[in-house]
Amino acid sequence: NAGVTQTPKFQVLKTGQSMTLQCAQDMNHEYMSWYRQDPGMGLRLIHYSVGAGITDQGEVPNGYNVSRSTTEDFPLRLLSAAPSQTSVYFCASRPLSNQPQHFGDGTRLSIL
Amino acid sequence: RKEVEQDPGPFNVPEGATVAFNCTYSNSASQSFFWYRQDCRKEPKLLMSVYSSGNEDGRFTAQLNRASQYISLLIRDSKLSDSATYLCVVNPPPGRRALTFGSGTRLQVQP
């Protein structure tokens, strides 16, 4: 029962570096999304996708790219890391129907 | 106005107390509703769905009031382990695709 798998769990980057956060789900869910959560704050939607080949911006998309080449995978790319992107990143998936969302364990990212 | 609003709390209650949280939403065409629980620095986990007729799961009761556009969560006989942040989630109406999360209500149950 893998569910939603995020890798890595922890990462430290230097300002200006790029990296990709991986997210995979094995439930054949159409909808996938990325959130960031800063300390003491709520979840903020970065990007989401309603199926392979379709992505859309959320509330805070700047500095991030996504792609959805398969139903299973939804990677999040940081183009040029900035200290303001230090956060916990959660990936989630759900069917397009009125079903709840399932979250990965999160990636804790620090930008120095 | 935010699409989903919750009282951030914190709600500090003694063990055994009954506590209720409300969550209001702005889009009357919203389709489905959920309560999630989030422990510190962990991922949100589904607590329960919210059905139109109201539903109960052990000590937890969820209700939906479509006319006033709010959902509620009642926790009876609070336990120390109930301490967490409770998020309400609203599924979008047809044509919109992004879920909307409330910012969460923090509950601290004290011995």
XYZ file of N, CA and C in Angstrom:
669
model
N 0.832 -1.210 0.000
C 0.000 0.000 0.000
C 0.865 1.258 0.000
N 1.502 1.565 -1.163
C 2.431 2.681 -1.186
C 1.687 4.009 -1.073
N 0.573 4.189 -1.794
C -0.149 5.454 -1.731
C 0.606 6.528 -2.485
N 0.920 7.641 -1.805
C 1.651 8.755 -2.385
C 3.060 8.736 -1.787
N 4.054 8.648 -2.658
C 5.442 8.557 -2.223
C 6.209 9.788 -2.652
N 6.843 10.446 -1.685
C 7.642 11.626 -1.986
C 9.106 11.338 -1.665
N 9.962 11.802 -2.551
C 11.399 11.732 -2.297
C 12.059 13.022 -2.773
N 13.113 13.475 -2.085
C 13.629 12.958 -0.822
C 12.765 13.405 0.347
N 13.023 12.926 1.535
C 12.315 13.375 2.723
C 12.934 14.649 3.278
N 14.224 14.814 3.109
C 14.936 15.994 3.582
C 15.926 16.425 2.502
N 16.128 17.734 2.371
C 17.109 18.227 1.416
C 17.577 19.601 1.849
N 18.883 19.819 1.732
C 19.448 21.141 1.966
C 20.094 21.595 0.658
N 19.769 22.804 0.244
C 20.304 23.365 -0.990
C 20.976 24.696 -0.710
N 21.833 25.069 -1.637
C 22.382 26.426 -1.590
C 21.562 27.312 -2.517
N 21.525 28.583 -2.191
C 20.832 29.544 -3.040
C 21.326 29.431 -4.475
N 20.377 29.379 -5.406
C 20.718 29.308 -6.817
C 20.753 27.902 -7.391
N 20.819 26.901 -6.535
C 20.802 25.526 -7.035
C 19.402 25.172 -7.520
N 19.352 24.180 -8.388
C 18.062 23.671 -8.830
C 17.915 22.236 -8.343
N 16.678 21.809 -8.207
C 16.448 20.415 -7.859
C 15.008 20.035 -8.169
N 14.777 18.738 -8.180
C 13.439 18.220 -8.444
C 12.968 17.398 -7.259
N 11.789 17.729 -6.772
C 11.126 16.912 -5.755
C 10.234 15.905 -6.483
N 10.390 14.643 -6.097
C 9.641 13.602 -6.782
C 8.353 13.261 -6.039
N 7.326 12.950 -6.796
C 6.057 12.499 -6.229
C 5.487 11.419 -7.136
N 5.125 10.300 -6.560
C 4.528 9.207 -7.325
C 3.358 8.637 -6.535
N 2.306 8.259 -7.275
C 1.158 7.605 -6.632
C 0.777 6.381 -7.449
N 0.289 5.376 -6.729
C -0.029 4.102 -7.380
C -1.521 3.795 -7.308
N -2.342 4.824 -7.176
C -3.783 4.632 -7.017
C -4.560 5.021 -8.277
N -3.820 5.330 -9.342
C -4.437 5.727 -10.611
C -5.317 6.977 -10.470
N -4.891 7.865 -9.584
C -5.650 9.094 -9.383
C -5.365 10.081 -10.499
N -6.436 10.755 -10.955
C -6.242 11.749 -12.011
C -5.618 13.040 -11.464
N -6.063 13.428 -10.297
C -5.698 14.735 -9.760
C -4.483 14.622 -8.858
N -3.470 15.454 -9.124
C -2.311 15.528 -8.242
C -1.978 16.985 -8.003
N -1.387 17.264 -6.856
C -1.114 18.654 -6.513
C 0.103 18.740 -5.597
N 0.693 19.910 -5.592
C 1.805 20.235 -4.713
C 1.418 21.424 -3.832
N 1.752 21.296 -2.547
C 1.529 22.355 -1.583
C 2.843 22.651 -0.874
N 2.945 23.864 -0.370
C 4.004 24.172 0.560
C 3.369 24.633 1.868
N 4.062 24.333 2.960
C 3.557 24.748 4.265
C 4.722 25.337 5.052
N 4.631 26.619 5.326
C 5.627 27.309 6.121
C 5.270 27.183 7.601
N 6.252 27.345 8.490
C 5.997 27.140 9.925
C 4.807 27.945 10.435
N 3.884 27.268 11.095
C 2.733 27.935 11.687
C 1.688 28.414 10.689
N 1.843 28.012 9.434
C 0.936 28.502 8.395
C 0.130 27.342 7.808
N -0.856 27.713 7.018
C -1.647 26.700 6.331
C -0.985 26.237 5.044
N -1.652 25.304 4.383
C -1.164 24.787 3.108
C -1.439 25.797 1.999
N -0.457 25.974 1.123
C -0.665 26.838 -0.035
C -0.385 26.028 -1.290
N -1.306 26.104 -2.229
C -1.234 25.322 -3.455
C -0.242 25.947 -4.420
N 0.694 25.120 -4.906
C 1.722 25.610 -5.827
C 1.289 25.362 -7.280
N 1.114 24.096 -7.616
C 0.661 23.672 -8.944
C -0.216 22.439 -8.771
N -1.064 22.197 -9.750
C -1.848 20.978 -9.734
C -2.052 20.466 -11.145
N -2.541 19.217 -11.220
C -2.739 18.578 -12.518
C -3.984 17.702 -12.431
N -4.793 17.735 -13.496
C -6.005 16.905 -13.516
C -5.839 15.699 -14.421
N -4.630 15.486 -14.922
C -4.359 14.308 -15.728
C -3.058 14.478 -16.480
N -2.590 13.392 -17.072
C -1.336 13.430 -17.829
C -1.409 14.501 -18.913
N -0.371 15.318 -18.977
C -0.289 16.368 -19.981
C -0.994 17.656 -19.626
N -1.639 17.705 -18.448
C -2.405 18.900 -18.058
C -1.914 19.390 -16.707
N -1.431 20.632 -16.674
C -1.036 21.221 -15.395
C -1.600 22.628 -15.299
N -1.692 23.112 -14.085
C -2.239 24.453 -13.884
C -1.604 25.064 -12.642
N -1.591 26.382 -12.605
C -0.980 27.088 -11.484
C -1.933 27.183 -10.315
N -1.333 27.129 -9.140
C -2.104 27.342 -7.928
C -1.894 28.745 -7.407
N -1.868 28.863 -6.105
C -1.795 30.162 -5.441
C -0.395 30.774 -5.482
N 0.643 29.922 -5.378
C 2.017 30.420 -5.276
C 2.936 29.694 -6.259
N 2.749 29.877 -7.579
C 3.511 29.077 -8.546
C 4.914 29.597 -8.873
N 5.193 30.858 -8.543
C 6.448 31.458 -8.998
C 7.664 30.758 -8.411
N 8.612 30.438 -9.307
C 9.836 29.768 -8.887
C 9.782 28.258 -8.993
N 8.624 27.748 -9.422
C 8.419 26.298 -9.513
C 7.865 25.924 -10.882
N 8.322 24.757 -11.375
C 7.749 24.187 -12.587
C 7.276 22.777 -12.289
N 6.275 22.345 -13.033
C 5.809 20.960 -12.916
C 5.573 20.408 -14.309
N 5.499 19.089 -14.376
C 5.104 18.400 -15.598
C 4.353 17.147 -15.180
N 3.540 16.632 -16.083
C 2.772 15.400 -15.780
C 2.775 14.556 -17.058
N 3.862 13.824 -17.218
C 3.985 12.991 -18.411
C 3.283 11.655 -18.235
N 3.073 11.223 -17.010
C 2.348 9.980 -16.738
C 1.314 10.242 -15.648
N 0.361 9.351 -15.505
C -0.629 9.483 -14.433
C 0.029 9.372 -13.059
N 1.079 8.544 -12.986
C 1.662 8.212 -11.683
C 2.554 9.303 -11.103
N 3.253 10.060 -11.956
C 4.324 10.930 -11.475
C 4.009 12.408 -11.673
N 4.408 13.191 -10.681
C 4.164 14.631 -10.753
C 5.332 15.340 -10.075
N 6.461 15.484 -10.759
C 7.630 16.110 -10.137
C 7.501 17.628 -10.057
N 8.107 18.181 -9.020
C 8.129 19.632 -8.812
C 9.578 20.100 -8.921
N 9.821 21.050 -9.796
C 11.182 21.545 -10.020
C 11.348 22.944 -9.448
N 12.401 23.095 -8.670
C 12.817 24.429 -8.245
C 13.883 24.885 -9.218
N 13.657 25.993 -9.853
C 14.522 26.428 -10.947
C 15.823 27.034 -10.433
N 15.724 27.905 -9.438
C 16.880 28.557 -8.844
C 16.510 28.831 -7.388
N 16.930 27.930 -6.510
C 16.438 27.953 -5.132
C 16.748 29.271 -4.428
N 15.769 29.724 -3.647
C 15.919 30.942 -2.859
C 15.560 30.628 -1.406
N 16.151 31.332 -0.445
C 15.824 31.066 0.972
C 14.324 31.130 1.264
N 13.579 31.940 0.523
C 12.129 32.035 0.740
C 11.391 30.745 0.393
N 12.082 29.830 -0.278
C 11.465 28.547 -0.625
C 11.722 27.477 0.433
N 12.386 27.846 1.493
C 12.534 26.933 2.631
C 11.149 26.646 3.183
N 10.784 25.364 3.209
C 9.423 25.008 3.576
C 9.297 23.487 3.642
N 8.126 23.032 4.010
C 7.778 21.614 3.880
C 6.854 21.506 2.678
N 7.174 20.596 1.801
C 6.413 20.418 0.562
C 5.640 19.109 0.632
N 4.345 19.210 0.367
C 3.482 18.033 0.351
C 2.914 17.828 -1.044
N 2.958 16.584 -1.471
C 2.285 16.180 -2.691
C 1.020 15.442 -2.295
N -0.021 15.566 -3.097
C -1.278 14.892 -2.789
C -1.933 14.431 -4.074
N -2.794 13.427 -3.949
C -3.532 12.953 -5.116
C -4.939 12.570 -4.717
N -5.839 12.571 -5.681
C -7.210 12.098 -5.457
C -7.837 11.797 -6.810
N -8.910 11.013 -6.808
C -9.676 10.867 -8.055
C -10.354 12.192 -8.359
N -10.782 12.394 -9.583
C -11.471 13.626 -9.926
C -12.869 13.693 -9.325
N -13.406 12.554 -8.936
C -14.729 12.557 -8.304
C -14.638 13.167 -6.904
N -15.758 13.248 -6.232
C -15.801 13.897 -4.923
C -15.241 13.004 -3.824
N -13.990 12.696 -3.943
C -13.305 11.854 -2.983
C -12.206 12.647 -2.282
N -11.814 12.203 -1.092
C -10.783 12.956 -0.377
C -9.401 12.818 -1.000
N -8.532 13.683 -0.570
C -7.176 13.751 -1.073
C -6.250 12.947 -0.147
N -5.243 12.302 -0.745
C -4.255 11.539 0.008
C -2.924 12.266 -0.099
N -2.234 12.406 1.026
C -0.984 13.142 1.053
C 0.225 12.226 1.177
N 1.344 12.665 0.591
C 2.622 12.045 0.870
C 3.147 12.527 2.206
N 4.274 11.949 2.626
C 4.854 12.265 3.937
C 5.495 13.641 3.988
N 5.754 14.230 2.851
C 6.363 15.553 2.821
C 7.862 15.517 2.554
N 8.350 16.616 1.996
C 9.790 16.849 1.811
C 10.136 18.123 2.547
N 11.089 17.999 3.466
C 11.526 19.165 4.240
C 12.736 19.762 3.554
N 12.567 20.974 3.035
C 13.580 21.593 2.194
C 14.102 22.851 2.871
N 15.437 22.934 2.967
C 16.081 24.130 3.510
C 17.003 24.716 2.454
N 16.872 26.021 2.253
C 17.714 26.713 1.289
C 18.617 27.673 2.065
N 19.918 27.489 1.904
C 20.860 28.315 2.668
C 21.356 29.492 1.838
N -12.769 38.054 0.400
C -13.144 37.023 1.383
C -12.494 35.709 0.975
N -11.895 35.005 1.941
C -11.296 33.717 1.641
C -12.382 32.713 1.292
N -12.004 31.734 0.448
C -12.979 30.728 0.046
C -13.387 29.837 1.207
N -12.450 29.548 2.073
C -12.737 28.713 3.239
C -12.115 29.393 4.453
N -12.905 29.589 5.482
C -12.399 30.274 6.662
C -12.612 29.448 7.914
N -11.577 29.418 8.735
C -11.646 28.719 10.015
C -11.082 29.632 11.087
N -11.594 29.467 12.296
C -11.015 30.133 13.462
C -9.687 29.451 13.752
N -8.575 30.182 13.741
C -7.278 29.524 13.912
C -7.027 28.983 15.313
N -7.830 29.459 16.293
C -7.591 29.009 17.660
C -6.371 29.710 18.244
N -5.655 29.106 19.195
C -5.862 27.727 19.638
C -7.041 27.579 20.593
N -7.637 26.410 20.540
C -8.639 26.024 21.500
C -7.922 25.191 22.560
N -7.918 25.686 23.772
C -7.307 24.953 24.888
C -8.419 24.398 25.750
N -8.539 23.081 25.807
C -9.638 22.463 26.539
C -9.089 21.385 27.460
N -9.767 21.095 28.562
C -9.334 20.001 29.442
C -9.767 18.659 28.877
N -9.060 17.648 29.264
C -9.464 16.287 28.894
C -10.912 16.065 29.271
N -11.635 15.372 28.392
C -13.029 15.055 28.673
C -14.007 16.109 28.181
N -13.501 17.253 27.769
C -14.385 18.328 27.301
C -14.929 18.014 25.921
N -16.007 18.709 25.597
C -16.553 18.687 24.238
C -16.165 19.991 23.552
N -15.680 19.878 22.334
C -15.236 21.072 21.609
C -15.785 21.025 20.191
N -16.105 22.182 19.664
C -16.672 22.256 18.314
C -15.920 23.293 17.492
N -15.679 22.942 16.236
C -15.055 23.868 15.284
C -16.020 24.105 14.144
N -16.015 25.309 13.643
C -16.794 25.633 12.451
C -15.875 26.042 11.318
N -16.385 25.881 10.129
C -15.652 26.269 8.935
C -16.684 26.814 7.945
N -16.461 28.014 7.444
C -17.396 28.584 6.473
C -16.775 28.566 5.086
N -17.596 28.411 4.077
C -17.107 28.408 2.705
C -17.933 29.366 1.874
N -17.319 29.904 0.827
C -17.974 31.000 0.104
C -18.727 30.552 -1.141
N -18.321 29.411 -1.730
C -18.945 29.010 -2.988
C -20.101 28.046 -2.731
N -21.303 28.496 -2.988
C -22.480 27.685 -2.680
C -22.585 26.442 -3.557
N -21.811 26.401 -4.649
C -21.859 25.231 -5.533
C -20.824 24.174 -5.149
N -20.127 24.363 -4.053
C -19.124 23.388 -3.623
C -19.760 22.023 -3.446
N -18.987 20.987 -3.795
C -19.574 19.664 -3.933
C -19.434 18.760 -2.717
N -18.271 18.719 -2.144
C -18.071 17.793 -1.034
C -17.073 18.384 -0.051
N -17.098 17.818 1.158
C -16.439 18.460 2.280
C -15.777 17.404 3.167
N -14.641 17.792 3.725
C -13.899 16.842 4.544
C -13.264 17.567 5.719
N -13.006 16.815 6.760
C -12.152 17.276 7.859
C -10.880 16.435 7.855
N -9.751 17.144 7.962
C -8.456 16.496 8.071
C -7.845 16.859 9.415
N -6.940 15.990 9.857
C -6.179 16.269 11.067
C -4.717 16.352 10.668
N -4.014 17.345 11.224
C -2.589 17.456 10.951
C -1.833 17.604 12.257
N -0.928 16.676 12.495
C -0.025 16.772 13.633
C 1.199 17.593 13.228
N 1.884 18.106 14.231
C 2.973 19.053 13.973
C 3.985 18.489 12.973
N 4.164 19.205 11.867
C 5.160 18.894 10.849
C 4.932 17.532 10.175
N 3.688 17.051 10.256
C 3.356 15.827 9.538
C 2.358 16.145 8.430
N 2.097 15.142 7.585
C 1.134 15.360 6.511
C -0.294 15.356 7.046
N -1.194 16.100 6.420
C -2.607 16.038 6.812
C -3.157 14.641 6.543
N -4.001 14.190 7.441
C -4.638 12.877 7.274
C -6.143 13.030 7.373
N -6.851 12.304 6.510
C -8.303 12.384 6.498
C -8.878 11.919 7.828
N -9.692 12.764 8.418
C -10.388 12.402 9.650
C -11.764 11.837 9.291
N -12.516 12.598 8.524
C -13.822 12.125 8.095
C -14.379 13.001 6.988
N -15.215 12.374 6.176
C -15.986 13.115 5.190
C -17.181 13.737 5.892
N -17.767 14.723 5.258
C -18.935 15.388 5.827
C -20.103 15.183 4.883
N -21.151 14.542 5.363
C -22.313 14.256 4.530
C -23.458 15.203 4.882
N -24.331 15.378 3.914
C -25.416 16.361 4.076
C -26.270 16.085 5.300
N -26.441 14.792 5.606
C -27.318 14.435 6.721
C -26.586 14.429 8.056
N -25.302 14.741 8.017
C -24.489 14.662 9.226
C -24.006 13.241 9.431
N -22.853 13.076 10.007
C -22.316 11.752 10.231
C -21.425 11.725 11.460
N -21.326 10.522 12.003
C -20.623 10.363 13.271
C -19.616 9.234 13.129
N -18.473 9.391 13.783
C -17.475 8.333 13.811
C -16.895 8.330 15.217
N -17.450 7.468 16.055
C -16.990 7.423 17.440
C -17.275 8.733 18.149
N -16.252 9.379 18.639
C -16.404 10.632 19.387
C -16.532 11.855 18.475
N -16.441 11.643 17.188
C -16.424 12.755 16.239
C -17.743 12.815 15.462
N -18.285 14.026 15.368
C -19.507 14.248 14.594
C -19.273 15.406 13.643
N -19.611 15.192 12.382
C -19.471 16.247 11.375
C -20.845 16.612 10.852
N -21.036 17.891 10.602
C -22.320 18.339 10.056
C -22.079 19.368 8.965
N -23.040 19.418 8.048
C -22.995 20.358 6.931
C -24.273 21.186 6.963
N -24.135 22.471 6.849
C -25.279 23.363 6.721
C -25.124 24.125 5.408
N -25.794 23.627 4.385
C -25.642 24.240 3.056
C -26.284 25.626 3.004
N -27.356 25.809 3.715
C -28.054 27.103 3.666
C -27.151 28.222 4.200
N -26.431 27.928 5.272
C -25.548 28.928 5.870
C -24.098 28.757 5.434
N -23.851 27.724 4.632
C -22.527 27.487 4.060
C -21.452 27.331 5.132
N -21.714 26.384 6.024
C -20.641 26.042 6.956
C -20.682 24.555 7.263
N -19.521 24.061 7.660
C -19.429 22.702 8.172
C -18.875 22.768 9.587
N -19.188 21.761 10.357
C -18.740 21.762 11.746
C -18.178 20.397 12.113
N -17.335 20.409 13.119
C -16.767 19.184 13.684
C -16.906 19.273 15.191
N -17.530 18.240 15.762
C -17.714 18.174 17.207
C -16.885 17.015 17.729
N -16.096 17.275 18.741
C -15.309 16.216 19.379
C -15.788 16.098 20.819
N -16.258 14.908 21.154
C -16.720 14.665 22.525
C -15.637 13.949 23.318
N -15.674 14.124 24.635
C -14.754 13.413 25.529
C -13.307 13.529 25.010
N -12.837 14.741 24.878
C -11.510 14.998 24.298
C -10.412 14.216 25.003
N -9.505 13.705 24.210
C -8.321 13.001 24.703
C -7.073 13.839 24.429
N -6.028 13.568 25.187
C -4.760 14.266 24.946
C -4.301 14.060 23.504
N -4.567 12.858 22.985
C -4.133 12.519 21.632
C -4.922 13.248 20.550
N -5.985 13.946 20.925
C -6.729 14.750 19.947
C -6.028 16.072 19.649
N -5.019 16.410 20.403
C -4.287 17.659 20.176
C -3.658 17.640 18.793
N -4.038 18.595 17.980
C -3.597 18.634 16.583
C -4.214 19.875 15.952
N -3.929 20.066 14.683
C -4.613 21.103 13.900
C -5.640 20.426 13.012
N -6.839 20.965 12.976
C -7.942 20.391 12.207
C -8.239 21.298 11.008
N -8.169 20.700 9.827
C -8.335 21.442 8.578
C -9.658 21.069 7.926
N -10.392 22.060 7.483
C -11.555 21.717 6.676
C -11.188 21.881 5.208
N -11.733 21.024 4.396
C -11.395 20.978 2.976
C -12.672 20.961 2.169
N -12.707 21.772 1.131
C -13.886 21.889 0.291
C -13.518 21.494 -1.127
N -14.224 20.507 -1.667
C -14.015 20.139 -3.071
C -14.714 21.141 -3.976
N -14.110 21.422 -5.098
C -14.667 22.485 -5.948
C -15.948 22.069 -6.654
N -16.739 23.040 -7.067
C -17.880 22.734 -7.918
C -17.393 22.314 -9.300
N -18.265 21.737 -10.110
C -17.845 21.307 -11.446
C -17.243 22.461 -12.227
N -16.154 22.170 -12.947
C -15.496 23.202 -13.736
C -14.303 23.802 -13.032
N -14.284 23.772 -11.720
C -13.102 24.214 -10.977
C -12.405 22.985 -10.472
N -11.100 23.038 -10.383
C -10.392 21.811 -10.119
C -9.603 21.810 -8.833
N -9.349 22.931 -8.266
C -8.447 22.971 -7.114
C -9.239 22.862 -5.823
N -8.808 21.953 -4.972
C -9.369 21.863 -3.630
C -9.028 23.123 -2.869
N -9.864 23.447 -1.923
C -9.587 24.590 -1.070
C -9.474 24.128 0.378
N -8.355 24.481 0.985
C -8.120 24.141 2.384
C -8.338 25.357 3.256
N -8.955 25.125 4.409
C -8.928 26.143 5.436
C -7.521 26.180 6.031
N -7.230 27.243 6.749
C -5.888 27.381 7.325
C -5.714 26.562 8.597
N -6.819 26.013 9.104
C -6.698 25.105 10.236
C -7.052 25.719 11.565
N -7.596 24.885 12.438
C -7.895 25.267 13.816
C -7.058 24.386 14.731
N -6.287 25.028 15.592
C -5.408 24.264 16.482
C -6.131 23.930 17.778
N -6.069 22.652 18.145
C -6.663 22.160 19.389
C -5.558 21.666 20.309
N -5.586 22.122 21.539
C -4.673 21.631 22.568
C -5.513 21.107 23.723
N -5.450 19.798 23.937
C -6.171 19.185 25.044
C -5.204 19.047 26.210
N -5.634 19.561 27.351
C -4.728 19.606 28.497
C -5.158 18.621 29.577
N -4.186 18.054 30.287
C -4.528 17.072 31.330
C -5.182 17.749 32.526
